[in-house]
Short mmCIF file of C-alpha atoms in Angstrom, two decimals:
data_model
loop_
_atom_site.label_atom_id
_atom_site.label_comp_id
_atom_site.label_asym_id
_atom_site.label_seq_id
_atom_site.Cartn_x
_atom_site.Cartn_y
_atom_site.Cartn_z
CA MET A 1138 172.53 17.83 266.30
CA ILE A 1139 172.25 16.86 262.48
CA ASN A 1140 171.26 19.51 259.89
CA PRO A 1141 167.94 18.10 258.10
CA ARG A 1142 169.24 19.63 255.01
CA THR A 1143 172.29 17.56 255.41
CA ALA A 1144 170.49 14.56 256.22
CA LEU A 1145 167.87 15.09 253.09
CA MET A 1146 170.97 15.28 250.79
CA GLY A 1147 172.24 12.07 251.65
CA ILE A 1148 169.56 10.27 251.57
CA LEU A 1149 167.98 11.54 248.22
CA PRO A 1150 170.73 9.88 245.62
CA VAL A 1151 170.24 6.74 247.52
CA ALA A 1152 166.52 6.92 246.92
CA ILE A 1153 166.91 7.64 243.43
CA LEU A 1154 169.02 4.90 242.49
CA ALA A 1155 166.61 2.28 244.39
CA LEU A 1156 163.48 3.95 242.67
CA GLY A 1157 165.70 3.11 238.75
CA GLY A 1158 166.17 -0.24 240.08
CA LEU A 1159 162.92 -0.94 240.75
CA ILE A 1160 162.13 0.33 237.32
CA ALA A 1161 164.95 -1.55 235.53
CA LYS A 1162 163.83 -4.82 237.00
CA ALA A 1163 159.76 -3.88 236.29
CA LEU A 1164 160.89 -3.66 232.36
CA ILE A 1165 162.94 -6.64 232.64
CA ASP A 1166 160.12 -8.77 233.77
CA SER A 1167 157.76 -7.36 231.25
CA TYR A 1168 159.68 -8.27 228.14
CA GLU A 1169 158.31 -10.83 225.91
CA GLU A 1170 160.00 -12.13 222.95
CA PRO A 1171 158.37 -10.75 219.39
CA THR A 1172 156.67 -12.76 217.09
CA PRO A 1173 157.84 -12.36 213.28
CA GLN A 1174 155.53 -11.07 211.05
CA PRO A 1175 155.72 -11.62 207.37
CA LEU A 1176 156.85 -8.87 204.56
CA VAL A 1177 153.92 -7.70 202.91
CA VAL A 1178 154.84 -6.13 199.25
CA GLU A 1179 152.30 -4.18 197.67
CA PRO A 1180 151.55 -4.63 194.11
CA PRO A 1181 152.43 -1.59 192.03
CA LEU A 1182 149.58 0.98 191.23
CA VAL A 1183 149.28 1.52 187.20
CA ARG A 1184 146.92 3.54 185.17
CA VAL A 1185 144.76 1.87 182.67
CA ILE A 1186 143.04 3.30 179.51
CA PRO A 1187 140.42 0.53 177.69
CA ALA A 1188 140.62 -0.52 174.03
CA GLU A 1189 137.89 0.86 172.01
CA PRO A 1190 137.87 -0.15 168.45
CA GLU A 1191 136.47 2.55 166.17
CA SER A 1192 135.82 3.61 162.61
CA LEU A 1193 138.07 6.75 161.23
CA THR A 1194 139.23 8.84 158.59
CA LEU A 1195 143.23 8.42 158.31
CA ILE A 1196 144.82 11.96 157.93
CA VAL A 1197 148.17 12.71 156.01
CA THR A 1198 149.95 15.54 157.52
CA THR A 1199 152.67 17.52 155.36
CA GLU A 1200 153.98 21.09 154.73
CA GLY A 1201 154.26 22.94 151.61
CA THR A 1202 154.36 26.49 150.25
CA VAL A 1203 151.68 28.30 148.26
CA ALA A 1204 152.70 28.94 144.38
CA PRO A 1205 150.55 30.66 141.89
CA ARG A 1206 148.84 27.94 139.26
CA SER A 1207 150.39 29.36 136.41
CA GLU A 1208 152.60 32.49 135.69
CA ALA A 1209 152.87 34.63 132.68
CA GLN A 1210 155.45 37.62 131.19
CA LEU A 1211 153.93 40.68 129.82
CA ILE A 1212 155.31 40.93 126.41
CA PRO A 1213 154.07 43.29 123.94
CA GLU A 1214 153.63 42.40 120.38
CA VAL A 1215 154.29 45.35 118.77
CA SER A 1216 156.88 48.01 118.91
CA GLY A 1217 156.78 51.74 120.50
CA LYS A 1218 156.70 54.26 123.02
CA VAL A 1219 154.60 53.65 126.11
CA VAL A 1220 152.22 56.69 126.54
CA GLU A 1221 149.50 55.32 129.28
CA ILE A 1222 150.37 52.49 132.30
CA SER A 1223 147.79 51.19 134.46
CA PRO A 1224 147.68 51.96 138.36
CA ALA A 1225 147.52 48.06 138.82
CA LEU A 1226 151.11 47.45 137.00
CA VAL A 1227 152.90 47.48 139.99
CA PRO A 1228 154.17 44.69 142.18
CA GLY A 1229 151.34 43.59 144.17
CA GLY A 1230 148.73 45.24 142.12
CA PHE A 1231 145.53 43.58 141.42
CA PHE A 1232 143.89 43.85 137.94
CA ALA A 1233 140.66 42.05 136.11
CA LYS A 1234 140.39 40.24 133.08
CA ASP A 1235 140.88 42.20 129.83
CA GLU A 1236 142.23 45.13 131.56
CA VAL A 1237 144.64 47.53 129.80
CA LEU A 1238 147.75 47.41 131.66
CA LEU A 1239 150.10 49.22 129.26
CA GLN A 1240 149.20 51.23 126.14
CA VAL A 1241 152.25 51.82 123.42
CA ASP A 1242 151.52 54.87 121.31
CA PRO A 1243 149.06 54.18 118.59
CA ARG A 1244 149.36 56.64 115.89
CA ASP A 1245 151.66 54.91 113.63
CA TYR A 1246 149.47 52.07 113.49
CA GLU A 1247 146.69 54.09 112.97
CA LEU A 1248 148.55 55.56 110.15
CA ALA A 1249 149.18 52.24 108.88
CA ILE A 1250 145.57 51.36 108.89
CA THR A 1251 144.82 54.42 106.63
CA GLN A 1252 147.29 53.59 104.12
CA ALA A 1253 145.92 50.11 104.23
CA LEU A 1254 142.61 51.36 103.83
CA ALA A 1255 143.71 53.21 100.70
CA ALA A 1256 145.27 50.50 99.44
CA VAL A 1257 142.16 47.91 99.67
CA GLU A 1258 140.36 50.99 97.87
CA GLN A 1259 142.99 51.25 94.88
CA SER A 1260 142.81 47.27 94.42
CA LYS A 1261 138.92 47.19 94.48
CA LEU A 1262 139.13 49.71 91.57
CA ARG A 1263 141.63 47.88 89.41
CA LEU A 1264 139.55 44.76 89.88
CA ALA A 1265 136.34 46.72 89.01
CA LEU A 1266 138.37 48.26 85.69
CA GLU A 1267 139.44 44.49 84.99
CA GLN A 1268 136.22 43.33 85.22
CA GLN A 1269 134.57 45.75 83.11
CA GLN A 1270 137.18 45.68 80.13
CA ALA A 1271 136.78 41.87 80.62
CA GLU A 1272 132.84 42.42 79.92
CA VAL A 1273 133.32 44.65 76.92
CA ALA A 1274 136.09 42.39 75.52
CA LYS A 1275 133.52 39.61 75.62
CA SER A 1276 130.85 41.76 74.07
CA GLU A 1277 132.84 42.81 71.35
CA TRP A 1278 133.99 39.01 70.77
CA GLU A 1279 130.49 37.75 70.89
CA GLU A 1280 129.71 40.23 68.02
CA ALA A 1281 132.64 39.81 65.32
CA GLY A 1282 134.71 37.13 67.03
CA GLU A 1283 135.52 33.80 65.27
CA GLY A 1284 137.04 30.60 66.87
CA GLU A 1285 138.15 29.87 70.57
CA PRO A 1286 138.79 33.01 72.45
CA SER A 1287 142.16 33.16 74.28
CA PRO A 1288 141.91 33.87 78.25
CA LEU A 1289 143.80 37.17 77.79
CA LEU A 1290 141.01 38.27 75.51
CA PHE A 1291 138.65 38.13 78.37
CA ARG A 1292 141.46 39.46 80.70
CA GLU A 1293 141.34 36.86 82.89
CA PRO A 1294 144.92 36.76 84.41
CA GLN A 1295 144.65 40.64 84.91
CA ILE A 1296 141.30 39.78 86.97
CA ALA A 1297 143.03 37.01 88.94
CA GLU A 1298 146.23 38.91 89.53
CA ALA A 1299 143.50 42.14 90.48
CA LYS A 1300 141.51 39.97 93.06
CA ALA A 1301 145.21 38.87 94.59
CA SER A 1302 146.43 42.20 95.08
CA LEU A 1303 142.61 43.08 96.25
CA THR A 1304 143.04 40.07 98.68
CA ALA A 1305 146.68 40.88 100.05
CA ALA A 1306 145.28 44.51 100.65
CA GLU A 1307 142.80 43.48 102.82
CA ALA A 1308 145.46 40.90 104.75
CA VAL A 1309 147.53 44.37 105.23
CA LEU A 1310 144.34 45.93 106.34
CA GLU A 1311 143.30 42.91 108.84
CA GLN A 1312 147.42 43.05 110.03
CA ALA A 1313 147.33 46.81 110.57
CA ARG A 1314 144.29 46.72 112.52
CA ASP A 1315 145.43 44.03 114.45
CA ASN A 1316 148.47 45.92 115.34
CA LEU A 1317 146.47 48.89 116.49
CA GLU A 1318 144.35 46.21 118.87
CA ARG A 1319 147.92 45.23 119.98
CA THR A 1320 149.38 48.50 121.52
CA ALA A 1321 146.53 47.77 124.31
CA LEU A 1322 148.34 45.04 126.55
CA ARG A 1323 145.58 43.40 128.15
CA ALA A 1324 145.73 40.62 130.27
CA PRO A 1325 143.98 37.45 129.59
CA PHE A 1326 143.07 36.42 133.26
CA ALA A 1327 142.11 38.53 136.29
CA GLY A 1328 145.62 38.58 138.33
CA ARG A 1329 148.38 39.95 140.15
CA VAL A 1330 151.50 41.28 139.37
CA ARG A 1331 154.51 40.02 140.52
CA SER A 1332 157.38 42.26 139.28
CA LYS A 1333 157.48 45.25 136.36
CA GLN A 1334 160.45 46.28 134.04
CA VAL A 1335 158.67 49.26 132.31
CA ASP A 1336 157.61 52.76 132.69
CA LEU A 1337 156.19 55.77 131.27
CA GLY A 1338 157.82 57.23 128.22
CA GLN A 1339 159.73 53.89 127.63
CA PHE A 1340 160.41 52.85 124.19
CA VAL A 1341 159.53 48.67 124.35
CA GLN A 1342 160.16 46.34 121.66
CA ARG A 1343 158.01 43.89 120.29
CA GLY A 1344 158.98 40.55 122.28
CA MET A 1345 160.45 42.55 125.11
CA ASN A 1346 159.89 40.89 128.85
CA LEU A 1347 158.14 43.91 130.85
CA GLY A 1348 157.14 42.17 133.94
CA GLN A 1349 155.55 39.02 135.39
CA VAL A 1350 151.86 38.00 136.34
CA TYR A 1351 150.05 35.65 138.06
CA PRO A 1352 146.16 34.07 137.89
CA VAL A 1353 144.65 34.39 141.41
CA ASP A 1354 141.44 32.24 140.57
CA VAL A 1355 143.23 29.61 141.82
CA ALA A 1356 146.24 28.89 144.40
CA GLU A 1357 148.56 25.78 144.32
CA VAL A 1358 150.43 24.10 147.12
CA ARG A 1359 153.09 21.40 146.58
CA LEU A 1360 152.94 18.69 149.22
CA PRO A 1361 155.80 16.05 149.85
CA ILE A 1362 154.29 12.95 150.81
CA PRO A 1363 156.56 10.20 152.01
CA ASN A 1364 156.62 6.63 150.40
CA ALA A 1365 155.53 5.15 153.56
CA GLU A 1366 152.37 7.46 153.95
CA LEU A 1367 150.95 6.34 150.45
CA GLN A 1368 148.95 3.80 151.66
CA TYR A 1369 146.90 6.29 154.13
CA CYS A 1370 145.62 8.05 151.23
CA ASN A 1371 144.16 7.88 147.82
CA LEU A 1372 146.04 10.11 145.54
CA PRO A 1373 145.57 9.93 141.84
CA LEU A 1374 149.00 8.63 141.02
CA GLY A 1375 148.26 6.38 137.79
CA PHE A 1376 146.69 7.79 134.20
CA GLN A 1377 143.74 9.81 134.50
CA ASP A 1378 141.23 11.48 131.93
CA ALA A 1379 141.14 14.98 132.86
CA ASP A 1380 137.34 14.73 131.76
CA SER A 1381 136.42 11.88 133.75
CA ALA A 1382 138.46 11.93 136.61
CA PRO A 1383 137.61 11.54 139.95
CA ALA A 1384 137.82 14.36 142.63
CA GLY A 1385 140.96 14.00 144.84
CA PRO A 1386 141.27 13.72 148.18
CA ARG A 1387 140.14 16.64 150.52
CA VAL A 1388 142.76 18.69 152.09
CA ARG A 1389 143.03 21.53 154.78
CA LEU A 1390 145.64 24.20 155.16
CA THR A 1391 146.66 26.22 157.89
CA ALA A 1392 148.74 28.94 158.67
CA ARG A 1393 149.59 31.24 161.36
CA PHE A 1394 148.47 34.79 160.12
CA GLY A 1395 148.78 38.15 161.93
CA GLY A 1396 149.10 36.26 165.04
CA ALA A 1397 146.14 34.03 164.90
CA ASP A 1398 145.57 30.87 162.89
CA TYR A 1399 143.72 30.26 159.81
CA ALA A 1400 142.79 27.24 157.79
CA TRP A 1401 141.70 27.20 154.07
CA ASP A 1402 140.14 24.09 152.27
CA GLY A 1403 140.86 22.52 149.03
CA ARG A 1404 141.85 19.16 147.03
CA ILE A 1405 144.32 17.27 145.82
CA VAL A 1406 144.01 17.70 141.81
CA ARG A 1407 146.93 15.63 140.84
CA THR A 1408 150.50 14.32 141.73
CA GLU A 1409 153.76 15.49 139.75
CA GLY A 1410 154.98 13.21 136.97
CA GLU A 1411 158.48 12.08 139.02
CA ILE A 1412 159.61 10.99 142.60
CA ASP A 1413 162.05 13.38 143.72
CA ALA A 1414 165.15 11.78 143.60
CA ARG A 1415 166.51 13.44 146.74
CA THR A 1416 164.28 12.93 148.99
CA ARG A 1417 162.31 10.02 147.77
CA MET A 1418 159.08 11.59 148.29
CA ILE A 1419 155.96 11.96 145.59
CA ASN A 1420 154.81 15.45 145.47
CA ALA A 1421 150.85 16.20 145.52
CA ILE A 1422 149.57 19.30 144.35
CA ALA A 1423 146.53 21.03 146.06
CA GLN A 1424 144.40 23.70 144.76
CA VAL A 1425 142.61 26.10 147.13
CA ASN A 1426 139.95 28.16 144.81
CA ASP A 1427 139.55 32.05 145.51
CA PRO A 1428 142.49 32.22 147.51
CA TYR A 1429 142.17 36.14 147.52
CA GLY A 1430 138.67 36.33 148.23
CA ARG A 1431 137.69 38.01 145.07
CA GLU A 1432 134.40 36.49 144.91
CA ARG A 1433 133.17 36.84 148.76
CA SER A 1434 133.74 39.86 151.16
CA SER A 1435 135.40 38.02 154.37
CA ALA A 1436 137.93 39.37 156.76
CA HIS A 1437 139.78 35.90 156.36
CA PRO A 1438 143.34 36.84 155.52
CA PRO A 1439 144.21 35.96 151.95
CA LEU A 1440 145.92 32.23 150.81
CA ALA A 1441 148.61 34.62 149.35
CA VAL A 1442 151.69 33.33 147.44
CA GLY A 1443 154.82 32.23 149.10
CA MET A 1444 153.15 31.50 152.26
CA PHE A 1445 153.81 28.45 154.19
CA VAL A 1446 151.27 26.32 155.02
CA ARG A 1447 150.75 23.03 157.37
CA ALA A 1448 148.56 20.23 155.28
CA GLU A 1449 146.22 17.50 156.55
CA ILE A 1450 145.30 15.58 153.55
CA GLN A 1451 142.02 13.17 154.15
CA GLY A 1452 142.94 9.86 153.67
CA LYS A 1453 141.21 6.41 154.03
CA ARG A 1454 138.39 5.33 155.84
CA VAL A 1455 139.23 2.26 158.18
CA ARG A 1456 137.16 0.11 160.63
CA ASP A 1457 137.86 -1.59 163.78
CA MET A 1458 141.07 0.39 164.51
CA VAL A 1459 141.95 0.83 168.31
CA ARG A 1460 143.43 4.11 169.25
CA LEU A 1461 146.07 4.46 172.03
CA PRO A 1462 149.07 6.41 173.03
CA ARG A 1463 152.16 5.97 171.39
CA SER A 1464 153.58 5.56 175.28
CA VAL A 1465 151.78 2.44 175.91
CA LEU A 1466 153.73 0.36 173.54
CA ARG A 1467 156.74 -1.62 174.94
CA GLY A 1468 159.21 -2.24 172.17
CA GLU A 1469 157.48 -2.02 168.62
CA ASP A 1470 154.61 -4.56 168.95
CA THR A 1471 154.06 -5.17 172.86
CA VAL A 1472 151.58 -3.69 175.26
CA TYR A 1473 150.70 -4.64 178.86
CA VAL A 1474 146.99 -5.77 179.31
CA VAL A 1475 145.83 -5.77 182.93
CA GLU A 1476 143.14 -8.33 183.31
CA ASP A 1477 140.10 -7.84 185.89
CA ASP A 1478 141.88 -9.94 188.50
CA GLY A 1479 144.94 -7.45 188.60
CA THR A 1480 147.12 -10.14 186.41
CA LEU A 1481 149.41 -7.81 184.06
CA ARG A 1482 149.63 -10.01 181.09
CA PHE A 1483 152.13 -9.15 177.95
CA ARG A 1484 149.99 -8.83 174.48
CA THR A 1485 151.45 -8.98 171.01
CA ILE A 1486 149.72 -6.49 168.87
CA ASP A 1487 149.53 -5.61 165.16
CA VAL A 1488 150.32 -1.91 164.62
CA PHE A 1489 148.36 -0.36 161.38
CA ARG A 1490 149.95 2.88 162.04
CA SER A 1491 152.36 5.00 164.48
CA GLU A 1492 151.34 8.57 164.74
CA ARG A 1493 153.20 11.51 166.11
CA GLU A 1494 151.47 11.33 169.59
CA THR A 1495 149.23 7.95 169.11
CA VAL A 1496 149.20 4.53 167.48
CA LEU A 1497 146.38 2.73 165.83
CA ILE A 1498 146.43 -1.08 166.55
CA ARG A 1499 144.47 -3.50 163.76
CA ASP A 1500 144.62 -6.47 165.85
CA GLY A 1501 145.50 -8.06 169.33
CA LEU A 1502 143.23 -6.07 171.48
CA GLU A 1503 139.46 -7.11 172.37
CA SER A 1504 137.18 -4.35 172.96
CA GLY A 1505 136.81 -3.03 176.73
CA GLU A 1506 140.38 -4.66 177.71
CA ARG A 1507 142.43 -2.26 179.52
CA VAL A 1508 145.97 -1.42 178.51
CA CYS A 1509 148.73 -0.40 180.92
CA THR A 1510 149.68 3.03 180.30
CA SER A 1511 152.00 3.76 183.36
CA PRO A 1512 155.79 3.05 182.56
CA LEU A 1513 157.19 -0.29 184.77
CA GLU A 1514 160.98 -0.81 185.21
CA ALA A 1515 160.66 -4.27 185.91
CA ALA A 1516 157.57 -5.76 184.42
CA VAL A 1517 156.94 -9.57 184.60
CA ASP A 1518 154.05 -11.39 182.73
CA GLY A 1519 151.35 -12.70 185.04
CA MET A 1520 152.45 -9.95 188.01
CA ARG A 1521 149.81 -8.50 190.20
CA VAL A 1522 149.04 -4.82 189.87
CA ARG A 1523 146.77 -2.59 191.14
CA VAL A 1524 144.60 -0.21 188.94
CA MET A 1525 144.43 3.56 189.69
CA ASP A 1526 141.76 4.60 187.60
CA ALA A 1527 140.69 4.30 183.80
CA GLY A 1528 141.32 7.33 181.97
CA PRO A 1529 139.30 8.12 178.70
CA THR A 1530 140.53 6.95 175.11
CA SER A 1531 143.07 9.32 174.08
CA GLY A 1532 141.98 10.86 170.57
CA ALA A 1533 143.94 12.47 167.91
#
């Protein structure tokens, strides 16, 4: 008797082979020759920015260091021992106009005034005596004299000499008073002390340098400007009468102080008389009034001497300029313009000014034209592109 399990194992492989053959035949019968499809290449996707002409004020940027408008040395006009020093006479100290910074011992000069006063009184007495004697001599000559009187008779030379002596004595007195006044060393302006080389009890000589001071009503900044930037701002380069010269360009100075940014407004007041032979730049001088805030109470920090600042000089006003990112330039004077139908065109433009991040275009673009900002490795004039979106015009 045949075992059913053995019979099933013998039939199963044959059945599997038969089923596979049927499936293979069905696949072969259903095969169809593929139809070739044309290759479709999508145009590249680009971003564009609209050209929008505008009127704007040019800005010339530069940097410089704050310096005092002027600087003076503290020099006594008389000699003597220093008996008093102002608390303001220290490096960094502020002082008011006509404030006494240093006092030289005045006693010798007071004695000189006393002696000069005595000499004046003696000269006055001598002159009065000579004049009295002249009156007596004239009266006597009128009573008994004959002929032409001699000048010596009327004591004219003696009177003239007495008047000269009185004038000299008065000059000595005036000099003595001036010297006494000069024992107090005063500041001719409100300012600040840069350095000090004197102390209490020191004997100082006339003409000795005792320190350096500078005024604080105005601060100046020396700003180098490249030759190529001169065309963008109205600097006072030629001769200008100080009384009728127009106000120079405005300038904004900025600096970082104590972890925050601050700004000060000023003006360009002049340019230096020479072009820097090393850098070939012209140095413009900007002035800022009240740099230490003496005339106003504010938390604004001072524009201190030695501070490094960035400057933005207000330049000329220009019209119909298109400002775009520098990245739109292809070469020196070419941009890609995307037409309404998606065609990319090469456009030659007139670059008026290249700035750090933007470029000003004077001619070559019409208002509303779309300028491509996306980099294209193999751009061809007339190729098709797809526009992603239109971003806003980039400002400075």
